[in-house]
PDB file of C-alpha atoms in Angstrom:
ATOM      1  CA  MET M   1      94.278  75.472  34.627  1.00 52.00           C
ATOM      2  CA  ASN M   2      95.407  77.131  31.444  1.00 57.00           C
ATOM      3  CA  ASN M   3      94.818  80.743  30.606  1.00 59.00           C
ATOM      4  CA  LYS M   4      92.117  79.925  28.054  1.00 59.00           C
ATOM      5  CA  ASN M   5      89.940  78.072  30.567  1.00 60.00           C
ATOM      6  CA  PHE M   6      90.530  80.729  33.181  1.00 54.00           C
ATOM      7  CA  LEU M   7      89.365  83.402  30.764  1.00 57.00           C
ATOM      8  CA  LYS M   8      86.215  81.428  29.958  1.00 57.00           C
ATOM      9  CA  ILE M   9      85.379  80.985  33.629  1.00 60.00           C
ATOM     10  CA  THR M  10      86.051  84.652  34.324  1.00 60.00           C
ATOM     11  CA  LEU M  11      83.812  85.752  31.463  1.00 58.00           C
ATOM     12  CA  PHE M  12      81.083  83.381  32.614  1.00 54.00           C
ATOM     13  CA  VAL M  13      81.235  84.724  36.168  1.00 58.00           C
ATOM     14  CA  VAL M  14      81.181  88.337  34.953  1.00 58.00           C
ATOM     15  CA  PHE M  15      78.301  87.638  32.590  1.00 59.00           C
ATOM     16  CA  SER M  16      76.362  85.859  35.358  1.00 59.00           C
ATOM     17  CA  CYS M  17      76.907  88.723  37.786  1.00 62.00           C
ATOM     18  CA  VAL M  18      75.841  91.315  35.226  1.00 58.00           C
ATOM     19  CA  SER M  19      72.764  89.230  34.373  1.00 57.00           C
ATOM     20  CA  LEU M  20      71.825  88.881  38.032  1.00 56.00           C
ATOM     21  CA  ILE M  21      72.263  92.609  38.613  1.00 62.00           C
ATOM     22  CA  TRP M  22      70.136  93.375  35.544  1.00 61.00           C
ATOM     23  CA  VAL M  23      67.404  90.952  36.630  1.00 54.00           C
ATOM     24  CA  PHE M  24      67.425  92.289  40.191  1.00 50.00           C
ATOM     25  CA  ASP M  25      67.362  95.902  39.006  1.00 52.00           C
ATOM     26  CA  ASN M  26      64.403  95.135  36.721  1.00 57.00           C
ATOM     27  CA  TYR M  27      62.672  93.400  39.604  1.00 46.00           C
ATOM     28  CA  LEU M  28      63.109  96.438  41.867  1.00 45.00           C
ATOM     29  CA  THR M  29      61.966  98.774  39.082  1.00 49.00           C
ATOM     30  CA  ASN M  30      58.882  96.654  38.427  1.00 53.00           C
ATOM     31  CA  GLN M  31      58.118  96.453  42.133  1.00 51.00           C
ATOM     32  CA  LYS M  32      58.384 100.222  42.452  1.00 58.00           C
ATOM     33  CA  GLN M  33      56.204 100.757  39.376  1.00 58.00           C
ATOM     34  CA  GLU M  34      53.620  98.329  40.710  1.00 68.00           C
ATOM     35  CA  LYS M  35      53.481 100.190  44.029  1.00 79.00           C
ATOM     36  CA  ILE M  36      53.060 103.500  42.182  1.00 78.00           C
ATOM     37  CA  GLU M  37      50.202 102.101  40.091  1.00 80.00           C
ATOM     38  CA  ILE M  38      48.498 100.661  43.182  1.00 85.00           C
ATOM     39  CA  ARG M  39      48.675 104.091  44.870  1.00 89.00           C
ATOM     40  CA  ILE M  40      47.334 105.815  41.760  1.00 90.00           C
ATOM     41  CA  ASP M  41      44.471 103.298  41.454  1.00 90.00           C
ATOM     42  CA  SER M  42      43.582 103.860  45.117  1.00 91.00           C
ATOM     43  CA  TYR M  43      43.441 107.648  44.581  1.00 93.00           C
ATOM     44  CA  LEU M  44      41.223 107.206  41.513  1.00 93.00           C
ATOM     45  CA  LYS M  45      38.893 104.907  43.440  1.00 95.00           C
ATOM     46  CA  GLU M  46      38.713 107.377  46.307  1.00 95.00           C
ATOM     47  CA  LEU M  47      37.895 110.156  43.841  1.00 96.00           C
ATOM     48  CA  THR M  48      35.112 108.074  42.287  1.00 95.00           C
ATOM     49  CA  ASP M  49      33.704 107.211  45.714  1.00 95.00           C
ATOM     50  CA  LEU M  50      33.725 110.851  46.845  1.00 95.00           C
ATOM     51  CA  VAL M  51      31.961 112.000  43.678  1.00 96.00           C
ATOM     52  CA  GLU M  52      29.294 109.301  44.098  1.00 96.00           C
ATOM     53  CA  LYS M  53      28.871 110.213  47.759  1.00 94.00           C
ATOM     54  CA  ASN M  54      28.232 113.858  46.849  1.00 94.00           C
ATOM     55  CA  LYS M  55      25.860 112.854  44.043  1.00 95.00           C
ATOM     56  CA  ASN M  56      23.867 110.699  46.445  1.00 94.00           C
ATOM     57  CA  LEU M  57      23.726 113.448  49.063  1.00 92.00           C
ATOM     58  CA  VAL M  58      22.395 116.118  46.722  1.00 94.00           C
ATOM     59  CA  MET M  59      19.890 113.702  45.177  1.00 95.00           C
ATOM     60  CA  THR M  60      18.631 112.779  48.657  1.00 93.00           C
ATOM     61  CA  ALA M  61      18.279 116.471  49.441  1.00 92.00           C
ATOM     62  CA  SER M  62      16.324 117.087  46.220  1.00 94.00           C
ATOM     63  CA  VAL M  63      13.976 114.159  46.953  1.00 95.00           C
ATOM     64  CA  LEU M  64      13.199 115.562  50.411  1.00 92.00           C
ATOM     65  CA  LEU M  65      12.746 119.088  49.074  1.00 93.00           C
ATOM     66  CA  ALA M  66      10.379 117.885  46.322  1.00 94.00           C
ATOM     67  CA  LYS M  67       8.039 116.484  48.990  1.00 93.00           C
ATOM     68  CA  ASP M  68       7.782 119.799  50.833  1.00 90.00           C
ATOM     69  CA  GLU M  69       4.182 121.030  50.601  1.00 91.00           C
ATOM     70  CA  SER M  70       5.250 124.657  50.855  1.00 89.00           C
ATOM     71  CA  ILE M  71       7.469 124.309  47.783  1.00 89.00           C
ATOM     72  CA  LYS M  72       4.651 122.570  45.903  1.00 91.00           C
ATOM     73  CA  LYS M  73       2.384 125.489  46.791  1.00 90.00           C
ATOM     74  CA  CYS M  74       5.015 127.946  45.585  1.00 88.00           C
ATOM     75  CA  LEU M  75       5.082 126.294  42.133  1.00 90.00           C
ATOM     76  CA  ARG M  76       1.347 125.591  42.009  1.00 90.00           C
ATOM     77  CA  THR M  77       0.384 129.206  42.698  1.00 88.00           C
ATOM     78  CA  ASN M  78       3.348 130.683  40.779  1.00 85.00           C
ATOM     79  CA  GLU M  79       4.090 132.943  43.751  1.00 80.00           C
ATOM     80  CA  ARG M  80       7.824 133.558  43.684  1.00 81.00           C
ATOM     81  CA  CYS M  81       7.603 136.036  46.545  1.00 78.00           C
ATOM     82  CA  ASN M  82       7.125 133.220  49.051  1.00 78.00           C
ATOM     83  CA  CYS M  83       9.945 131.054  47.691  1.00 82.00           C
ATOM     84  CA  LEU M  84      12.698 132.673  49.727  1.00 83.00           C
ATOM     85  CA  LYS M  85      10.896 131.944  52.986  1.00 84.00           C
ATOM     86  CA  TYR M  86       9.940 128.371  52.061  1.00 84.00           C
ATOM     87  CA  LEU M  87      13.284 127.380  50.563  1.00 87.00           C
ATOM     88  CA  SER M  88      15.367 128.959  53.319  1.00 87.00           C
ATOM     89  CA  LYS M  89      13.383 127.081  55.955  1.00 86.00           C
ATOM     90  CA  SER M  90      13.645 123.773  54.070  1.00 85.00           C
ATOM     91  CA  LYS M  91      17.371 124.196  53.527  1.00 87.00           C
ATOM     92  CA  GLU M  92      17.971 125.008  57.182  1.00 87.00           C
ATOM     93  CA  SER M  93      16.059 121.882  58.208  1.00 84.00           C
ATOM     94  CA  LEU M  94      18.258 119.703  56.003  1.00 84.00           C
ATOM     95  CA  LEU M  95      21.459 121.329  57.235  1.00 84.00           C
ATOM     96  CA  ASN M  96      20.389 120.661  60.814  1.00 81.00           C
ATOM     97  CA  THR M  97      20.393 116.915  60.110  1.00 76.00           C
ATOM     98  CA  TYR M  98      24.210 117.091  59.818  1.00 66.00           C
ATOM     99  CA  LEU M  99      24.000 114.868  56.719  1.00 72.00           C
ATOM    100  CA  PHE M 100      24.648 117.800  54.411  1.00 74.00           C
ATOM    101  CA  ASP M 101      27.250 120.517  54.122  1.00 78.00           C
ATOM    102  CA  ASP M 102      26.151 123.781  52.566  1.00 81.00           C
ATOM    103  CA  PHE M 103      24.397 123.430  49.223  1.00 89.00           C
ATOM    104  CA  LYS M 104      22.388 125.553  46.800  1.00 93.00           C
ATOM    105  CA  ILE M 105      18.748 125.124  45.781  1.00 93.00           C
ATOM    106  CA  HIS M 106      17.292 125.826  42.356  1.00 94.00           C
ATOM    107  CA  VAL M 107      13.620 125.437  41.415  1.00 94.00           C
ATOM    108  CA  HIS M 108      12.504 125.033  37.776  1.00 94.00           C
ATOM    109  CA  ASP M 109       8.994 125.330  36.378  1.00 93.00           C
ATOM    110  CA  LYS M 110       7.299 122.739  34.160  1.00 94.00           C
ATOM    111  CA  ASP M 111       8.495 124.530  31.007  1.00 94.00           C
ATOM    112  CA  LEU M 112      12.169 124.193  32.009  1.00 94.00           C
ATOM    113  CA  ASN M 113      12.564 127.810  32.991  1.00 93.00           C
ATOM    114  CA  SER M 114      14.427 128.888  36.105  1.00 92.00           C
ATOM    115  CA  PHE M 115      11.692 129.579  38.664  1.00 92.00           C
ATOM    116  CA  TYR M 116      13.831 130.496  41.679  1.00 90.00           C
ATOM    117  CA  ARG M 117      17.510 130.365  42.596  1.00 92.00           C
ATOM    118  CA  LEU M 118      17.861 130.631  46.352  1.00 90.00           C
ATOM    119  CA  TRP M 119      21.323 132.198  46.056  1.00 90.00           C
ATOM    120  CA  ASP M 120      20.229 134.630  43.319  1.00 86.00           C
ATOM    121  CA  PRO M 121      16.593 135.592  44.085  1.00 79.00           C
ATOM    122  CA  ASN M 122      16.473 138.548  41.715  1.00 77.00           C
ATOM    123  CA  ARG M 123      17.338 136.487  38.651  1.00 71.00           C
ATOM    124  CA  GLU M 124      14.732 136.527  35.871  1.00 68.00           C
ATOM    125  CA  ASN M 125      13.043 133.341  34.682  1.00 76.00           C
ATOM    126  CA  ASP M 126      15.637 132.402  32.077  1.00 86.00           C
ATOM    127  CA  SER M 127      15.125 129.354  29.860  1.00 90.00           C
ATOM    128  CA  LEU M 128      17.270 126.298  30.657  1.00 92.00           C
ATOM    129  CA  ASP M 129      15.929 124.141  27.850  1.00 91.00           C
ATOM    130  CA  SER M 130      18.907 124.406  25.496  1.00 91.00           C
ATOM    131  CA  PHE M 131      21.681 123.238  27.843  1.00 93.00           C
ATOM    132  CA  ARG M 132      20.170 121.544  30.944  1.00 94.00           C
ATOM    133  CA  HIS M 133      19.518 118.075  29.480  1.00 95.00           C
ATOM    134  CA  SER M 134      19.074 116.582  32.953  1.00 96.00           C
ATOM    135  CA  LEU M 135      15.897 118.622  33.432  1.00 96.00           C
ATOM    136  CA  LYS M 136      14.389 117.136  30.272  1.00 96.00           C
ATOM    137  CA  ILE M 137      15.087 113.636  31.595  1.00 96.00           C
ATOM    138  CA  VAL M 138      13.493 114.409  34.961  1.00 96.00           C
ATOM    139  CA  LYS M 139      10.411 115.836  33.254  1.00 96.00           C
ATOM    140  CA  LYS M 140      10.086 112.996  30.741  1.00 96.00           C
ATOM    141  CA  HIS M 141      10.489 110.152  33.230  1.00 96.00           C
ATOM    142  CA  GLU M 142       9.340 111.962  36.400  1.00 95.00           C
ATOM    143  CA  THR M 143      12.205 110.419  38.324  1.00 96.00           C
ATOM    144  CA  SER M 144      15.065 111.701  40.473  1.00 97.00           C
ATOM    145  CA  ILE M 145      18.591 111.757  39.071  1.00 97.00           C
ATOM    146  CA  SER M 146      22.059 112.980  40.031  1.00 97.00           C
ATOM    147  CA  CYS M 147      24.754 114.143  37.648  1.00 97.00           C
ATOM    148  CA  ILE M 148      27.505 116.630  36.926  1.00 97.00           C
ATOM    149  CA  GLU M 149      26.318 119.309  34.549  1.00 97.00           C
ATOM    150  CA  ILE M 150      27.291 122.779  33.381  1.00 96.00           C
ATOM    151  CA  GLY M 151      24.820 125.584  33.998  1.00 94.00           C
ATOM    152  CA  ARG M 152      24.845 129.347  34.222  1.00 92.00           C
ATOM    153  CA  PHE M 153      26.816 129.168  37.467  1.00 93.00           C
ATOM    154  CA  SER M 154      29.539 126.684  36.444  1.00 94.00           C
ATOM    155  CA  MET M 155      30.046 122.924  36.312  1.00 97.00           C
ATOM    156  CA  LEU M 156      28.468 121.508  39.469  1.00 97.00           C
ATOM    157  CA  ILE M 157      27.248 118.316  41.135  1.00 97.00           C
ATOM    158  CA  ARG M 158      23.465 118.223  40.974  1.00 97.00           C
ATOM    159  CA  GLY M 159      20.619 116.171  42.430  1.00 97.00           C
ATOM    160  CA  ILE M 160      17.276 116.813  40.702  1.00 97.00           C
ATOM    161  CA  SER M 161      13.776 115.586  41.588  1.00 97.00           C
ATOM    162  CA  PRO M 162      10.350 116.154  40.019  1.00 97.00           C
ATOM    163  CA  VAL M 163       7.814 118.144  42.010  1.00 96.00           C
ATOM    164  CA  ILE M 164       4.466 116.398  41.612  1.00 96.00           C
ATOM    165  CA  ASP M 165       1.176 117.374  43.199  1.00 93.00           C
ATOM    166  CA  ASP M 166      -1.921 115.171  42.814  1.00 91.00           C
ATOM    167  CA  GLY M 167      -0.325 113.457  39.837  1.00 91.00           C
ATOM    168  CA  LYS M 168       0.452 116.751  38.097  1.00 94.00           C
ATOM    169  CA  TYR M 169       4.013 117.673  37.156  1.00 96.00           C
ATOM    170  CA  LEU M 170       4.686 121.164  38.526  1.00 96.00           C
ATOM    171  CA  GLY M 171       8.381 121.388  37.765  1.00 95.00           C
ATOM    172  CA  SER M 172      11.569 120.188  39.418  1.00 96.00           C
ATOM    173  CA  ILE M 173      13.915 121.124  42.220  1.00 96.00           C
ATOM    174  CA  GLU M 174      17.643 120.567  42.531  1.00 96.00           C
ATOM    175  CA  ALA M 175      20.196 120.602  45.297  1.00 95.00           C
ATOM    176  CA  ILE M 176      23.620 121.667  44.091  1.00 95.00           C
ATOM    177  CA  THR M 177      27.121 121.409  45.461  1.00 94.00           C
ATOM    178  CA  ASN M 178      30.583 122.224  44.131  1.00 93.00           C
ATOM    179  CA  PHE M 179      33.828 120.237  44.267  1.00 95.00           C
ATOM    180  CA  ASN M 180      35.310 121.936  47.344  1.00 92.00           C
ATOM    181  CA  SER M 181      34.764 118.990  49.691  1.00 91.00           C
ATOM    182  CA  LEU M 182      36.611 116.699  47.261  1.00 94.00           C
ATOM    183  CA  ILE M 183      39.497 119.147  46.986  1.00 94.00           C
ATOM    184  CA  GLU M 184      39.714 119.430  50.776  1.00 92.00           C
ATOM    185  CA  GLU M 185      39.693 115.648  51.271  1.00 93.00           C
ATOM    186  CA  PHE M 186      42.668 115.212  48.964  1.00 94.00           C
ATOM    187  CA  GLU M 187      44.501 118.162  50.511  1.00 93.00           C
ATOM    188  CA  LYS M 188      44.432 116.267  53.823  1.00 93.00           C
ATOM    189  CA  LYS M 189      46.456 113.538  52.093  1.00 91.00           C
ATOM    190  CA  GLY M 190      48.933 115.956  50.534  1.00 92.00           C
ATOM    191  CA  VAL M 191      47.383 115.534  47.083  1.00 93.00           C
ATOM    192  CA  LYS M 192      46.229 118.441  44.924  1.00 94.00           C
ATOM    193  CA  LEU M 193      42.977 118.007  43.020  1.00 95.00           C
ATOM    194  CA  TYR M 194      42.278 120.322  40.094  1.00 95.00           C
ATOM    195  CA  ILE M 195      38.833 120.553  38.485  1.00 96.00           C
ATOM    196  CA  LEU M 196      39.011 121.493  34.808  1.00 96.00           C
ATOM    197  CA  MET M 197      36.033 122.450  32.649  1.00 96.00           C
ATOM    198  CA  ASN M 198      36.269 122.323  28.857  1.00 95.00           C
ATOM    199  CA  LYS M 199      36.712 125.886  27.642  1.00 93.00           C
ATOM    200  CA  GLU M 200      34.031 125.477  24.986  1.00 94.00           C
ATOM    201  CA  TYR M 201      31.387 125.503  27.751  1.00 94.00           C
ATOM    202  CA  GLN M 202      32.496 128.832  29.159  1.00 93.00           C
ATOM    203  CA  THR M 203      29.678 130.579  27.286  1.00 92.00           C
ATOM    204  CA  VAL M 204      27.142 128.370  29.076  1.00 94.00           C
ATOM    205  CA  ALA M 205      28.612 129.269  32.483  1.00 93.00           C
ATOM    206  CA  SER M 206      27.941 132.895  31.684  1.00 90.00           C
ATOM    207  CA  LYS M 207      27.388 134.037  35.281  1.00 90.00           C
ATOM    208  CA  VAL M 208      30.896 133.086  36.426  1.00 91.00           C
ATOM    209  CA  GLN M 209      33.794 135.518  36.168  1.00 90.00           C
ATOM    210  CA  PHE M 210      36.951 133.466  35.669  1.00 89.00           C
ATOM    211  CA  SER M 211      40.290 135.146  36.275  1.00 87.00           C
ATOM    212  CA  LYS M 212      43.089 135.069  33.708  1.00 87.00           C
ATOM    213  CA  GLU M 213      44.989 132.722  35.996  1.00 85.00           C
ATOM    214  CA  GLN M 214      42.120 130.223  35.781  1.00 89.00           C
ATOM    215  CA  GLU M 215      42.049 130.168  31.986  1.00 89.00           C
ATOM    216  CA  LEU M 216      44.247 127.499  30.401  1.00 88.00           C
ATOM    217  CA  ARG M 217      44.769 126.626  26.763  1.00 87.00           C
ATOM    218  CA  ASN M 218      41.800 124.244  26.392  1.00 90.00           C
ATOM    219  CA  PHE M 219      40.260 124.339  29.853  1.00 93.00           C
ATOM    220  CA  VAL M 220      39.101 126.595  32.657  1.00 93.00           C
ATOM    221  CA  LEU M 221      40.300 125.795  36.168  1.00 93.00           C
ATOM    222  CA  LEU M 222      37.412 125.873  38.648  1.00 94.00           C
ATOM    223  CA  ASN M 223      39.745 125.961  41.665  1.00 89.00           C
ATOM    224  CA  LYS M 224      40.748 129.370  42.909  1.00 81.00           C
ATOM    225  CA  THR M 225      44.492 129.162  43.454  1.00 77.00           C
ATOM    226  CA  ASN M 226      47.558 131.384  43.559  1.00 75.00           C
ATOM    227  CA  GLU M 227      50.009 128.644  42.613  1.00 79.00           C
ATOM    228  CA  ASP M 228      51.688 128.188  39.255  1.00 79.00           C
ATOM    229  CA  ILE M 229      49.447 125.917  37.173  1.00 82.00           C
ATOM    230  CA  SER M 230      51.248 126.340  33.844  1.00 82.00           C
ATOM    231  CA  PHE M 231      52.176 122.637  33.902  1.00 83.00           C
ATOM    232  CA  LEU M 232      48.500 121.849  33.229  1.00 86.00           C
ATOM    233  CA  ASN M 233      48.942 123.307  29.752  1.00 85.00           C
ATOM    234  CA  SER M 234      51.823 120.959  28.964  1.00 81.00           C
ATOM    235  CA  ILE M 235      49.974 117.658  29.419  1.00 83.00           C
ATOM    236  CA  ASP M 236      47.730 115.906  26.926  1.00 84.00           C
ATOM    237  CA  LEU M 237      44.499 115.033  28.714  1.00 88.00           C
ATOM    238  CA  ASN M 238      43.055 111.984  27.013  1.00 88.00           C
ATOM    239  CA  GLY M 239      41.059 109.451  28.992  1.00 89.00           C
ATOM    240  CA  THR M 240      42.388 108.102  32.277  1.00 90.00           C
ATOM    241  CA  GLN M 241      46.193 108.099  32.482  1.00 90.00           C
ATOM    242  CA  TYR M 242      49.158 109.311  34.497  1.00 89.00           C
ATOM    243  CA  HIS M 243      52.382 111.153  33.692  1.00 86.00           C
ATOM    244  CA  LYS M 244      55.683 111.580  35.530  1.00 86.00           C
ATOM    245  CA  MET M 245      56.604 115.251  35.773  1.00 83.00           C
ATOM    246  CA  ASP M 246      59.773 116.299  37.604  1.00 80.00           C
ATOM    247  CA  TYR M 247      59.267 115.114  41.190  1.00 84.00           C
ATOM    248  CA  PHE M 248      55.522 114.400  41.039  1.00 88.00           C
ATOM    249  CA  TYR M 249      52.910 112.493  39.046  1.00 90.00           C
ATOM    250  CA  ILE M 250      49.900 113.912  37.238  1.00 91.00           C
ATOM    251  CA  VAL M 251      46.829 111.653  37.153  1.00 93.00           C
ATOM    252  CA  ASN M 252      43.851 112.641  35.019  1.00 94.00           C
ATOM    253  CA  THR M 253      40.416 111.146  34.407  1.00 96.00           C
ATOM    254  CA  PRO M 254      37.415 112.556  32.483  1.00 96.00           C
ATOM    255  CA  ILE M 255      34.327 114.236  33.915  1.00 97.00           C
ATOM    256  CA  TYR M 256      31.176 113.095  32.098  1.00 96.00           C
ATOM    257  CA  ASP M 257      27.793 114.773  31.958  1.00 95.00           C
ATOM    258  CA  ILE M 258      24.522 112.862  31.919  1.00 94.00           C
ATOM    259  CA  SER M 259      24.800 112.337  28.138  1.00 93.00           C
ATOM    260  CA  ARG M 260      28.291 110.802  28.582  1.00 94.00           C
ATOM    261  CA  ASN M 261      29.972 113.808  26.988  1.00 95.00           C
ATOM    262  CA  VAL M 262      33.418 114.667  28.363  1.00 96.00           C
ATOM    263  CA  ILE M 263      32.890 118.127  29.849  1.00 97.00           C
ATOM    264  CA  GLY M 264      36.106 118.371  31.848  1.00 96.00           C
ATOM    265  CA  TYR M 265      38.807 116.530  33.764  1.00 97.00           C
ATOM    266  CA  TYR M 266      39.810 115.703  37.293  1.00 97.00           C
ATOM    267  CA  VAL M 267      43.566 116.157  37.622  1.00 96.00           C
ATOM    268  CA  LEU M 268      45.483 114.889  40.656  1.00 95.00           C
ATOM    269  CA  LYS M 269      48.978 116.091  41.495  1.00 93.00           C
ATOM    270  CA  VAL M 270      50.527 113.254  43.479  1.00 91.00           C
ATOM    271  CA  TYR M 271      53.902 113.065  45.195  1.00 87.00           C
ATOM    272  CA  LEU M 272      55.164 109.453  45.189  1.00 76.00           C
TER     273      LEU M 272
END
């Protein structure tokens, strides 16, 4: 075999080896990327399922509360003084079923004013008409709904039902929960869940005192945390997507209100 043929064979072998290594490396990279995307999709699905579960629970609670004759009487007679007794008893009954964790109760009159907040009984009857669009829907259609909406006391998960007595619309009642149970569920898996509210709605949530640490560039963090969250300012939150940052991934997806407005973001910090 002459030197020329030997060189050709050598080059062919080297080229083939390099090609095989490149193909194999791409295969491993693609396999790893596919596994990462499967994990991320599973976390997003779990998040969606947990949100829906909480929506269903608070709506069920509101439906049961709306049927309570004592609460109907409270609205019918406009006697706020009896609300604390009636609502506390109704809430305790629901908690004893073990279907519900702790939740808040808010009653609204037929004119979309706050009639009674169980956690803030001394609050005046402030108007909710300008920012609580869910209440308008409940009144218009006299049907129960669940949603995420921003009110005086932050962005919360709400179940709202009409209170009707002898065919007459008296007002509505809502059961409310926060995002703590979602955060705790992900913490069990070693995943951090951050709840961000668009900063423009901070004036609506006027009864919440946010710390400086909770205020980001465009958002307000609803979690109370002592950790460094500066990295949340460095990512562009736009739709559902994920980013590789140092040794972890950031996964974000929008939070919509009942009018399909983006009012915040869920952000997952995932170690993969």
